[in-house]
PDB file with SEQRES, HELIX, SHEET and CRYST1 records, atoms N, CA, C and O in Angstrom:
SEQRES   1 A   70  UNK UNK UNK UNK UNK UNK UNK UNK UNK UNK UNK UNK UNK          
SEQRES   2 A   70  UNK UNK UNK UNK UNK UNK UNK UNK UNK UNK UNK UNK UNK          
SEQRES   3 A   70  UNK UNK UNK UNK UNK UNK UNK UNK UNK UNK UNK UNK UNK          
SEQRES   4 A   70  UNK UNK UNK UNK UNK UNK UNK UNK UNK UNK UNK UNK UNK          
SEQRES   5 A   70  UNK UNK UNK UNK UNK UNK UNK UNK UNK UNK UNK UNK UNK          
SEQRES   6 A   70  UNK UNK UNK UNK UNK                                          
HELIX    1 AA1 UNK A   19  UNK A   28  1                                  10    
HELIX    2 AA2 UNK A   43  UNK A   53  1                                  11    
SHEET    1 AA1 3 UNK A   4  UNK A   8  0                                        
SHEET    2 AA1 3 UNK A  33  UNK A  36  1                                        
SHEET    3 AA1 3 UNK A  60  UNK A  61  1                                        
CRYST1    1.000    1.000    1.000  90.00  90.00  90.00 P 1           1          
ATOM      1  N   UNK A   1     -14.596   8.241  11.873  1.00  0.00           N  
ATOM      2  CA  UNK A   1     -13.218   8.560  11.584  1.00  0.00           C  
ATOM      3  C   UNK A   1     -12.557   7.328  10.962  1.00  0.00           C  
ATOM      4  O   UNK A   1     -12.921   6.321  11.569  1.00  0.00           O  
ATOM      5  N   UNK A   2     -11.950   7.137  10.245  1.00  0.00           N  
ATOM      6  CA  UNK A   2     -11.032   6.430   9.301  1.00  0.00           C  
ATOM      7  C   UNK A   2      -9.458   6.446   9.698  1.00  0.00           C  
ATOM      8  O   UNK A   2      -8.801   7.485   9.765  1.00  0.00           O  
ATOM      9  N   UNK A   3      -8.987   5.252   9.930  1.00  0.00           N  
ATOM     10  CA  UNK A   3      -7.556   5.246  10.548  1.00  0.00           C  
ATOM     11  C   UNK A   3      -6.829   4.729   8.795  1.00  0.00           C  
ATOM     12  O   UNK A   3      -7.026   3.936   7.873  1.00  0.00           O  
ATOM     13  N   UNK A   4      -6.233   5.453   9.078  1.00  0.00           N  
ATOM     14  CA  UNK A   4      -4.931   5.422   7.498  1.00  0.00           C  
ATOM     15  C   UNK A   4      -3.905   5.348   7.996  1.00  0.00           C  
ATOM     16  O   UNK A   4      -3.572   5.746   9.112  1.00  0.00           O  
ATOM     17  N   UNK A   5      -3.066   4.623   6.902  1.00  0.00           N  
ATOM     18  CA  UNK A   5      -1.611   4.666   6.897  1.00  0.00           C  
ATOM     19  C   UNK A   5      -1.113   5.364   5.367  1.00  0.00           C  
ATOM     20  O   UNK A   5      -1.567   4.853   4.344  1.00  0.00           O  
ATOM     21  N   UNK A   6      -0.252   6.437   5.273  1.00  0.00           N  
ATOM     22  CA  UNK A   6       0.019   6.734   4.654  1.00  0.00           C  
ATOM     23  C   UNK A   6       0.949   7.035   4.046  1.00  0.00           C  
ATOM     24  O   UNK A   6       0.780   7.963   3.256  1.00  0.00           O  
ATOM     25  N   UNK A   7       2.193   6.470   4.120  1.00  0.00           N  
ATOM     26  CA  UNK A   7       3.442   6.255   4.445  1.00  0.00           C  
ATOM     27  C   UNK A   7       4.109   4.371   4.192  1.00  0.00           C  
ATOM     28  O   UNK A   7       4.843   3.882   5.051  1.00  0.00           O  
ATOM     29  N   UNK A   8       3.836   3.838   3.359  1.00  0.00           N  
ATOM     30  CA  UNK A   8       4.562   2.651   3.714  1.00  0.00           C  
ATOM     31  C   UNK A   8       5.339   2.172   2.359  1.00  0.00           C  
ATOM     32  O   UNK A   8       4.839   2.369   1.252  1.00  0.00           O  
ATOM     33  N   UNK A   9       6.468   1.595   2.514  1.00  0.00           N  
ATOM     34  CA  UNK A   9       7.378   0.839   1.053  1.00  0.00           C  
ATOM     35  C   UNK A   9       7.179  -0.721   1.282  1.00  0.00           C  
ATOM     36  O   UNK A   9       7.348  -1.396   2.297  1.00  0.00           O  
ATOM     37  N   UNK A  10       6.784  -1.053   0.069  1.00  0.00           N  
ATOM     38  CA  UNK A  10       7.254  -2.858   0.040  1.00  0.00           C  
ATOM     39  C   UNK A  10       8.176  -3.051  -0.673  1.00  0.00           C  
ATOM     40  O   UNK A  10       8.944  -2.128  -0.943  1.00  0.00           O  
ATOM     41  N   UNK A  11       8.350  -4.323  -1.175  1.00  0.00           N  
ATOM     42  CA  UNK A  11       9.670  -5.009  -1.904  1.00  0.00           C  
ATOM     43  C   UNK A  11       9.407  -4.397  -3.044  1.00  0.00           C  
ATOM     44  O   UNK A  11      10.113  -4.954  -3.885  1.00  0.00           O  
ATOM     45  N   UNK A  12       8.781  -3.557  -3.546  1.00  0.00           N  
ATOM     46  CA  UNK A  12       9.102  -3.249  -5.318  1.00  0.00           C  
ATOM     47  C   UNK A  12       9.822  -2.012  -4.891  1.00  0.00           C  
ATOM     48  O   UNK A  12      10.218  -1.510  -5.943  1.00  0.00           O  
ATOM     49  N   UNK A  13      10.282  -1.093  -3.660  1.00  0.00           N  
ATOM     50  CA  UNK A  13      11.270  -0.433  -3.863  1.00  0.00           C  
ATOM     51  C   UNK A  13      12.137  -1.012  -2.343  1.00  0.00           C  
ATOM     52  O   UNK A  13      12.798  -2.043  -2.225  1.00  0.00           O  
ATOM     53  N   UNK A  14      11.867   0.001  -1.347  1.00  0.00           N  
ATOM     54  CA  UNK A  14      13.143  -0.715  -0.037  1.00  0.00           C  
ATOM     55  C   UNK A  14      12.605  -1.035   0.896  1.00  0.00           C  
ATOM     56  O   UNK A  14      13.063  -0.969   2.037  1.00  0.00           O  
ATOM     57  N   UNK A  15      11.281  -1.534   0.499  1.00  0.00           N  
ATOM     58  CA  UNK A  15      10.576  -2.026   1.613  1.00  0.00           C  
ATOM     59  C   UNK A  15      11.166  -3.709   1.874  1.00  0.00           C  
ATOM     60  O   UNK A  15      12.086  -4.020   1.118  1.00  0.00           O  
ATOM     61  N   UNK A  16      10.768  -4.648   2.740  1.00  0.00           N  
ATOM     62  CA  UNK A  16      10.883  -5.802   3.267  1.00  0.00           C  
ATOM     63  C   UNK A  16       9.235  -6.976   2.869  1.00  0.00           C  
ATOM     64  O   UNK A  16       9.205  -8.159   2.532  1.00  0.00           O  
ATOM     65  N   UNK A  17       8.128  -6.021   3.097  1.00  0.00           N  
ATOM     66  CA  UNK A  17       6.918  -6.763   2.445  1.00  0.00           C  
ATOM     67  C   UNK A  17       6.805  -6.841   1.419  1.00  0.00           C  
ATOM     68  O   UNK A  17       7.290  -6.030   0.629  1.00  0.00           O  
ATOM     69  N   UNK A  18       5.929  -8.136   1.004  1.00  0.00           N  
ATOM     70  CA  UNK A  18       5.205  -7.656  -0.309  1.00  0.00           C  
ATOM     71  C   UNK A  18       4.143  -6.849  -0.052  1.00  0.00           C  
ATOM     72  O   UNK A  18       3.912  -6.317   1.033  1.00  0.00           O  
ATOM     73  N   UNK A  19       3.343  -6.731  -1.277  1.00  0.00           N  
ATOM     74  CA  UNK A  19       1.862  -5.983  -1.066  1.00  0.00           C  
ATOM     75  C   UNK A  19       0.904  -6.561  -0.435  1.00  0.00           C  
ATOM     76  O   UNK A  19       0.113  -6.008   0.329  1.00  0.00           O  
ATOM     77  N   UNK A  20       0.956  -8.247  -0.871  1.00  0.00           N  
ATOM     78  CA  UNK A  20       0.045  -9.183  -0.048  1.00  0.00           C  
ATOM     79  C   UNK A  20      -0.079  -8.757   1.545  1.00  0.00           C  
ATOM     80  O   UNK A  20      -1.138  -8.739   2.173  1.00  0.00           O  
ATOM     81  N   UNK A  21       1.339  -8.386   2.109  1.00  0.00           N  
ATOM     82  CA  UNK A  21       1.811  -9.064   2.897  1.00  0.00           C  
ATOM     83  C   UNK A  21       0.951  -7.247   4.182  1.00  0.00           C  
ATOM     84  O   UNK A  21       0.352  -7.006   5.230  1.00  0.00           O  
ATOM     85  N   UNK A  22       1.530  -6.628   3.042  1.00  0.00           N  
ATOM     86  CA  UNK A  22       1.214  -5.264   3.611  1.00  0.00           C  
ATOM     87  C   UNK A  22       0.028  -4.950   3.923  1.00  0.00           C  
ATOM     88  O   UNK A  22      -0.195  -4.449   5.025  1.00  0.00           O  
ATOM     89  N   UNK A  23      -1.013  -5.187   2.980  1.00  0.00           N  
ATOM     90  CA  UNK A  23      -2.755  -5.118   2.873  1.00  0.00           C  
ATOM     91  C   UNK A  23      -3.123  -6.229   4.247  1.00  0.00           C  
ATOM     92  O   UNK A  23      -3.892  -5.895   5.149  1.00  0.00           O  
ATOM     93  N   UNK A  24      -2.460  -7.504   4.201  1.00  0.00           N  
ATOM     94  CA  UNK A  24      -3.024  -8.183   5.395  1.00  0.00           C  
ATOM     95  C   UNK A  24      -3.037  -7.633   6.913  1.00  0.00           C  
ATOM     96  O   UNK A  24      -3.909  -7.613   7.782  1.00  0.00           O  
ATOM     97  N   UNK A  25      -1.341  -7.081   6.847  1.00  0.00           N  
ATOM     98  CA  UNK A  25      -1.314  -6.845   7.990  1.00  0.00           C  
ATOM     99  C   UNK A  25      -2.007  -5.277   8.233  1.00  0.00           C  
ATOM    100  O   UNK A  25      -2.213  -5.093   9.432  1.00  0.00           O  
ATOM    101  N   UNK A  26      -2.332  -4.341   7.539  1.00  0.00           N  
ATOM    102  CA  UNK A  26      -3.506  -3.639   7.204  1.00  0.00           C  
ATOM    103  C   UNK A  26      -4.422  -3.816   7.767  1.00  0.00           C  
ATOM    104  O   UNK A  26      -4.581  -3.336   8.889  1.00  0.00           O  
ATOM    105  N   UNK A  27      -5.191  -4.457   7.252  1.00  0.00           N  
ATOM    106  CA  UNK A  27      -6.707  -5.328   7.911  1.00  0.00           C  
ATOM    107  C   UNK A  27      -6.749  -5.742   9.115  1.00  0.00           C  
ATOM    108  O   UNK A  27      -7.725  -5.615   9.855  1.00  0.00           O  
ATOM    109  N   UNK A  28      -5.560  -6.336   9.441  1.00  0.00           N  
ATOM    110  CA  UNK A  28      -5.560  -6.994  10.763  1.00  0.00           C  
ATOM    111  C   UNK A  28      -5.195  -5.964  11.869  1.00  0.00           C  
ATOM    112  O   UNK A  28      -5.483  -6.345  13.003  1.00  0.00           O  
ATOM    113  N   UNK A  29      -4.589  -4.672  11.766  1.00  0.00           N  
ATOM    114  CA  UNK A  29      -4.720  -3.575  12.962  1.00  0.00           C  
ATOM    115  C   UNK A  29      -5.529  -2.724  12.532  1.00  0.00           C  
ATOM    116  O   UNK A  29      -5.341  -1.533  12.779  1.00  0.00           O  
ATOM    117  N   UNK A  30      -6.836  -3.241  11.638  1.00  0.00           N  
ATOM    118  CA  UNK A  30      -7.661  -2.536  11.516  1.00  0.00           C  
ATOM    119  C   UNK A  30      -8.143  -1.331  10.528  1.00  0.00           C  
ATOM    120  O   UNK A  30      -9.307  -0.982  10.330  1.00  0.00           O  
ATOM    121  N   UNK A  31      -7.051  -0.825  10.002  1.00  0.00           N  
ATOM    122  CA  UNK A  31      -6.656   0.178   9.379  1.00  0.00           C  
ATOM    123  C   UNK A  31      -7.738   0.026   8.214  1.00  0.00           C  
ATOM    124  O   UNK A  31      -8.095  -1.017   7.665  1.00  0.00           O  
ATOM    125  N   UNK A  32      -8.251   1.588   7.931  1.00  0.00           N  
ATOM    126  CA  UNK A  32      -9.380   1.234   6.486  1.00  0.00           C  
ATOM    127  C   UNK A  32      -8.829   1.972   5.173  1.00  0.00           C  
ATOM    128  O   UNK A  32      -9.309   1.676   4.079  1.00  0.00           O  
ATOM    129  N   UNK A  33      -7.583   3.156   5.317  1.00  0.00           N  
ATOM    130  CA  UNK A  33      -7.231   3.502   4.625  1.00  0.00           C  
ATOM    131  C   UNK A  33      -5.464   2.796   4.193  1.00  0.00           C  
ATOM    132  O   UNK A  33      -4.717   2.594   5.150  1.00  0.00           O  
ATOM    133  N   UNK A  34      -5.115   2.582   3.226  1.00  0.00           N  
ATOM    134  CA  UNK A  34      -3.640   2.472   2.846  1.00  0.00           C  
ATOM    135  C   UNK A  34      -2.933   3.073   1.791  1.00  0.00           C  
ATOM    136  O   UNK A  34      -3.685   3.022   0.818  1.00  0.00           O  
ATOM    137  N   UNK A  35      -1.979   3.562   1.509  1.00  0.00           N  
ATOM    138  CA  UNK A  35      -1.158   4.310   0.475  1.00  0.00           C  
ATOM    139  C   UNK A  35       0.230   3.635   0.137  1.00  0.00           C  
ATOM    140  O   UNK A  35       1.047   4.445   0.575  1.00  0.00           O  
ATOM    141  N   UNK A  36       0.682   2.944  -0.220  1.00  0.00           N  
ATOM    142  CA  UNK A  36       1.909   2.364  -0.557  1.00  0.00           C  
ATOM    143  C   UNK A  36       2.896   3.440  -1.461  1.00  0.00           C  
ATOM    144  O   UNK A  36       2.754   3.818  -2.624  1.00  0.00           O  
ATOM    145  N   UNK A  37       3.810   3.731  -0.590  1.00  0.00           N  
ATOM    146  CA  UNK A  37       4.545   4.808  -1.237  1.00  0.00           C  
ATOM    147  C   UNK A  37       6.088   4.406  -1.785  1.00  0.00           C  
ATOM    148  O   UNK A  37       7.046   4.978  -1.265  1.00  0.00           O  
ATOM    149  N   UNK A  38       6.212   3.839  -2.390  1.00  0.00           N  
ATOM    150  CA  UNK A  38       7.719   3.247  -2.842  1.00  0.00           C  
ATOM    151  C   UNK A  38       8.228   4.518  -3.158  1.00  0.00           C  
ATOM    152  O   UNK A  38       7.660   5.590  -3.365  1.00  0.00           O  
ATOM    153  N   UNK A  39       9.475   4.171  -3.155  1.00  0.00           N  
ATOM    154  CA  UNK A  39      10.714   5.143  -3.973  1.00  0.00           C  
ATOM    155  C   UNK A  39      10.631   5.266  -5.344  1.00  0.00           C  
ATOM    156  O   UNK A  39      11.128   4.285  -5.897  1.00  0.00           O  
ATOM    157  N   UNK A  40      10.204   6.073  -6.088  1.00  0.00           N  
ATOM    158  CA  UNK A  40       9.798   6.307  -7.809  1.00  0.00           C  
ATOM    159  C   UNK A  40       9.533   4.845  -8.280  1.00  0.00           C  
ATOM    160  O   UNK A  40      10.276   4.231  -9.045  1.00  0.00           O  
ATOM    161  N   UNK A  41       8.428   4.380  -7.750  1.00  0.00           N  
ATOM    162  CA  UNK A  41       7.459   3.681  -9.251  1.00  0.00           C  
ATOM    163  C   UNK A  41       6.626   3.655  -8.159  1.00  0.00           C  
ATOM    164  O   UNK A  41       6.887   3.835  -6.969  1.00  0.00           O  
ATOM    165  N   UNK A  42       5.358   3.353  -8.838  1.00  0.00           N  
ATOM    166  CA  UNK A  42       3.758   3.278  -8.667  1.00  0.00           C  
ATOM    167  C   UNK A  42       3.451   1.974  -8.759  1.00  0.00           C  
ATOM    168  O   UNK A  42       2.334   1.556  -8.453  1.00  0.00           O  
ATOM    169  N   UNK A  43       4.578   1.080  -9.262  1.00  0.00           N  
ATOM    170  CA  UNK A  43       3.863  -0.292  -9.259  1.00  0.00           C  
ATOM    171  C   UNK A  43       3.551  -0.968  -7.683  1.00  0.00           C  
ATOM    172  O   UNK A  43       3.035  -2.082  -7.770  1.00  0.00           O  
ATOM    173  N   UNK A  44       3.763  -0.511  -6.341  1.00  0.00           N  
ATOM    174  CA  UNK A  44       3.245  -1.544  -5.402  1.00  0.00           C  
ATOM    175  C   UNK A  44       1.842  -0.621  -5.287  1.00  0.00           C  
ATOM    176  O   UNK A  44       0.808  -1.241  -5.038  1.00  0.00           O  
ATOM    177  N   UNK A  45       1.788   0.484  -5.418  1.00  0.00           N  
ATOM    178  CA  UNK A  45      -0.010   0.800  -5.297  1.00  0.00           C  
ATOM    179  C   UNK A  45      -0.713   0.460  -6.523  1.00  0.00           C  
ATOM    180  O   UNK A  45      -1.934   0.592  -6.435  1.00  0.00           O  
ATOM    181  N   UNK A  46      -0.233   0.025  -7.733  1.00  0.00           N  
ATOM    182  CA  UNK A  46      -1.299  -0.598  -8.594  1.00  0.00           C  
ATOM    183  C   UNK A  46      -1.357  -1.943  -8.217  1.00  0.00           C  
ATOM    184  O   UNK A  46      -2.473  -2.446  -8.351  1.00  0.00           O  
ATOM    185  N   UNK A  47      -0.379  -2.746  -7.738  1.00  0.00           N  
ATOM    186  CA  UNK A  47      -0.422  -4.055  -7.406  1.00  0.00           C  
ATOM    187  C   UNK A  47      -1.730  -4.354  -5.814  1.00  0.00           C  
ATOM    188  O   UNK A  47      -2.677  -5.096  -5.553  1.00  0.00           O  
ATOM    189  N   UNK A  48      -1.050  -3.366  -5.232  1.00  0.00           N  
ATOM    190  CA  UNK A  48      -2.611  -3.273  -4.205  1.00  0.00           C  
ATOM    191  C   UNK A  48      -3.644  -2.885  -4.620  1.00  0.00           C  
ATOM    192  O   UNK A  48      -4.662  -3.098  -3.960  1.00  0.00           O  
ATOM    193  N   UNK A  49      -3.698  -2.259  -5.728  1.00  0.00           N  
ATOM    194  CA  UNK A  49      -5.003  -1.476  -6.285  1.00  0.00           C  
ATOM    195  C   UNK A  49      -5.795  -3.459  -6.591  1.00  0.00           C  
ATOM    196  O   UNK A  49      -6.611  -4.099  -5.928  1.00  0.00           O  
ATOM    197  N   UNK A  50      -5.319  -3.670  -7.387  1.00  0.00           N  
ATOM    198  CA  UNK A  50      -5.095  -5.115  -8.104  1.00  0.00           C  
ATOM    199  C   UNK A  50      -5.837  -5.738  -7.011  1.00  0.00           C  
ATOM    200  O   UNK A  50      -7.053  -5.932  -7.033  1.00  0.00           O  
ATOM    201  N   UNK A  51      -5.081  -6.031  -6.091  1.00  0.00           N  
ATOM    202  CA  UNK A  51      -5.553  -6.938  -5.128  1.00  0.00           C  
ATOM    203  C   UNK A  51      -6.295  -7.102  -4.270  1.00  0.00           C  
ATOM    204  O   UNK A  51      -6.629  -8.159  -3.734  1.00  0.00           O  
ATOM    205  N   UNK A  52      -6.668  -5.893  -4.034  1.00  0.00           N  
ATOM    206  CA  UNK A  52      -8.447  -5.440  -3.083  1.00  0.00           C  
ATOM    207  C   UNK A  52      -9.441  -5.431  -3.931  1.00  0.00           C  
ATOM    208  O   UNK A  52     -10.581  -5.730  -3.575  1.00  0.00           O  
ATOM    209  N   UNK A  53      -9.169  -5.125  -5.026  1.00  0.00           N  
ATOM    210  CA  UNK A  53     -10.226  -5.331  -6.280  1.00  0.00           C  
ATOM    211  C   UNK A  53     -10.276  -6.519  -6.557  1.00  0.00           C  
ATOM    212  O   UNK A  53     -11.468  -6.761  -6.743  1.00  0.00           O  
ATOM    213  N   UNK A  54      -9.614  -7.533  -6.715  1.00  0.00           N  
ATOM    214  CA  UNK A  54      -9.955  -9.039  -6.556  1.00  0.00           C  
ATOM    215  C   UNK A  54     -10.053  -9.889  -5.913  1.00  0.00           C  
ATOM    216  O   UNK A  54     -10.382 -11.030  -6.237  1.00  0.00           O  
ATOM    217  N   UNK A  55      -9.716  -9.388  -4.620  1.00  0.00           N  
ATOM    218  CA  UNK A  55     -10.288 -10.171  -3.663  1.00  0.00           C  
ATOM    219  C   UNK A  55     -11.453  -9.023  -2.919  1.00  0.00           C  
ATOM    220  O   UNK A  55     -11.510  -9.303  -1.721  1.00  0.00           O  
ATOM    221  N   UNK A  56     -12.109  -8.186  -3.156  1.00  0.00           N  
ATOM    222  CA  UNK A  56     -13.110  -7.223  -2.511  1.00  0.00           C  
ATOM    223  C   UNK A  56     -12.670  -7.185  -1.072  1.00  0.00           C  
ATOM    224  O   UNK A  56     -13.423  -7.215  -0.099  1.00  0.00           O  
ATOM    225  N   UNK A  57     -11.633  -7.129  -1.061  1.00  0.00           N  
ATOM    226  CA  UNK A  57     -11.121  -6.396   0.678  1.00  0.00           C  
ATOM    227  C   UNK A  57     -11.561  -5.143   1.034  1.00  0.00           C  
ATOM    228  O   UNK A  57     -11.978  -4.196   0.367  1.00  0.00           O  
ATOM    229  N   UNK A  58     -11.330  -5.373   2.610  1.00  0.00           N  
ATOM    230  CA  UNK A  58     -12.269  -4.374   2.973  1.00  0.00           C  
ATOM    231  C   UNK A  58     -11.024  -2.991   3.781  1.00  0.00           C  
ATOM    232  O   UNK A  58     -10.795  -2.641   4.939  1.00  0.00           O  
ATOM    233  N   UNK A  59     -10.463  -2.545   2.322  1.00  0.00           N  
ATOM    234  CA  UNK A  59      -9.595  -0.978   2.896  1.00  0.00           C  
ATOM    235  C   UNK A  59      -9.448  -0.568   1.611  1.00  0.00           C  
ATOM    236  O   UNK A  59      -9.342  -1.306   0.631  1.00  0.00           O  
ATOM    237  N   UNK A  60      -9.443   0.755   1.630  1.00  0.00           N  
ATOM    238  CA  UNK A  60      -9.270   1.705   0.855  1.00  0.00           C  
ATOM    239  C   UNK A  60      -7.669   2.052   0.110  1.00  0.00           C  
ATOM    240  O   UNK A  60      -6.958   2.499   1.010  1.00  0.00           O  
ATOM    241  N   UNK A  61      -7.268   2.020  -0.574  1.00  0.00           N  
ATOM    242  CA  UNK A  61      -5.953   2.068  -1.190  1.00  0.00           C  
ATOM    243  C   UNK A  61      -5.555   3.334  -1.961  1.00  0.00           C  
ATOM    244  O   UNK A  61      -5.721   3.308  -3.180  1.00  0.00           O  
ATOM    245  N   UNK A  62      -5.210   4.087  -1.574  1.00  0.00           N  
ATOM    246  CA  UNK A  62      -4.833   5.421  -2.193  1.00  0.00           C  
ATOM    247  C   UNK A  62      -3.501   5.478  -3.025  1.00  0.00           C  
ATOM    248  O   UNK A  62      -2.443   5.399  -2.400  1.00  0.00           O  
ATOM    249  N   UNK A  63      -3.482   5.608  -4.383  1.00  0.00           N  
ATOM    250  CA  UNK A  63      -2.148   5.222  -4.724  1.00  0.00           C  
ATOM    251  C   UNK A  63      -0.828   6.319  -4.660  1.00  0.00           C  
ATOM    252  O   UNK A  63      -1.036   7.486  -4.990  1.00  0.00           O  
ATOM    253  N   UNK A  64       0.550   5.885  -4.216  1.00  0.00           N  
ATOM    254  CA  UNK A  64       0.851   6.870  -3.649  1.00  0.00           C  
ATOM    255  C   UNK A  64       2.900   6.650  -4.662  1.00  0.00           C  
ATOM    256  O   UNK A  64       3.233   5.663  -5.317  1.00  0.00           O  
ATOM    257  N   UNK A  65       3.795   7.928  -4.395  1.00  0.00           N  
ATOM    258  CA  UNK A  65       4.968   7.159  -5.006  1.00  0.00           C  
ATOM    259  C   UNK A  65       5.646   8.277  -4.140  1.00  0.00           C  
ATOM    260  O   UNK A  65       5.183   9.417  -4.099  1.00  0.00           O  
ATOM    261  N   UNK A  66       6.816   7.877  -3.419  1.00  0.00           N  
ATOM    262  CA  UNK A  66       8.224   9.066  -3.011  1.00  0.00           C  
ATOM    263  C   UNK A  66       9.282   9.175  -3.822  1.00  0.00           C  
ATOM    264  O   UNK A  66      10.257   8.455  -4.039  1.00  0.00           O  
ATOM    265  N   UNK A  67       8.816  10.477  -4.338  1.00  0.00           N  
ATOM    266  CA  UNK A  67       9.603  10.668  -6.036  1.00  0.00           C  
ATOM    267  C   UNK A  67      11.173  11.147  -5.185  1.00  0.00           C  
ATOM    268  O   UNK A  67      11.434  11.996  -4.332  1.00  0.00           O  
ATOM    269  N   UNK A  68      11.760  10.406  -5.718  1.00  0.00           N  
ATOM    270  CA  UNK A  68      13.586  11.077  -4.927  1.00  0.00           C  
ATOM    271  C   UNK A  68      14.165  12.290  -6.001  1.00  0.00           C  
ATOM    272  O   UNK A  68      14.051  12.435  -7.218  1.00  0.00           O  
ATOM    273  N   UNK A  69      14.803  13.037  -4.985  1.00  0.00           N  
ATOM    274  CA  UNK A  69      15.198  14.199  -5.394  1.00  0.00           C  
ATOM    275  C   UNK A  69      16.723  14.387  -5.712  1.00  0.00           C  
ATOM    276  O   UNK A  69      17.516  13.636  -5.145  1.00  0.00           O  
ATOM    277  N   UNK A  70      17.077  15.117  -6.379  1.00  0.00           N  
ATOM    278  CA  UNK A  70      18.539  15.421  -6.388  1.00  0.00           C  
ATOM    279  C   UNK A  70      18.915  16.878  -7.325  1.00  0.00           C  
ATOM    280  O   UNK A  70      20.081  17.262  -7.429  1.00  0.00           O  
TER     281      UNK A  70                                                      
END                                                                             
């Protein structure tokens, strides 16, 4: 079984982390799946995409966006 988070914002929309910051603490409760879901843009899951791919970390990154409605 695979523990995910699938649900989280960083600083590129109203989150408080960066991506660095998010993927670490990731790893460190273990977690193998992640989805970074900002408020309309995709840039903190390409920026994690980015960053497990260059450093070969060990979680899965699903790219994710919470498109706002009105």
């Amino acid at each position: 079984m695979l523990r995910a988070e699938l649900h989280v914002h960083s600083n590129f929309s109203d989150g408080k982390d960066n991506v660095g910051d998010l993927i670490k603490a990731a790893i460190e409760k273990k977690i193998d799946v992640l989805s970074i879901t900002d408020h309309d843009t995709i840039d903190g899951s390409l920026s994690a995409i980015e960053i497990v791919s260059a450093e070969k970390l060990p979680i899965i990154i699903i790219p994710g966006i919470e498109i706002s409605t009105k």
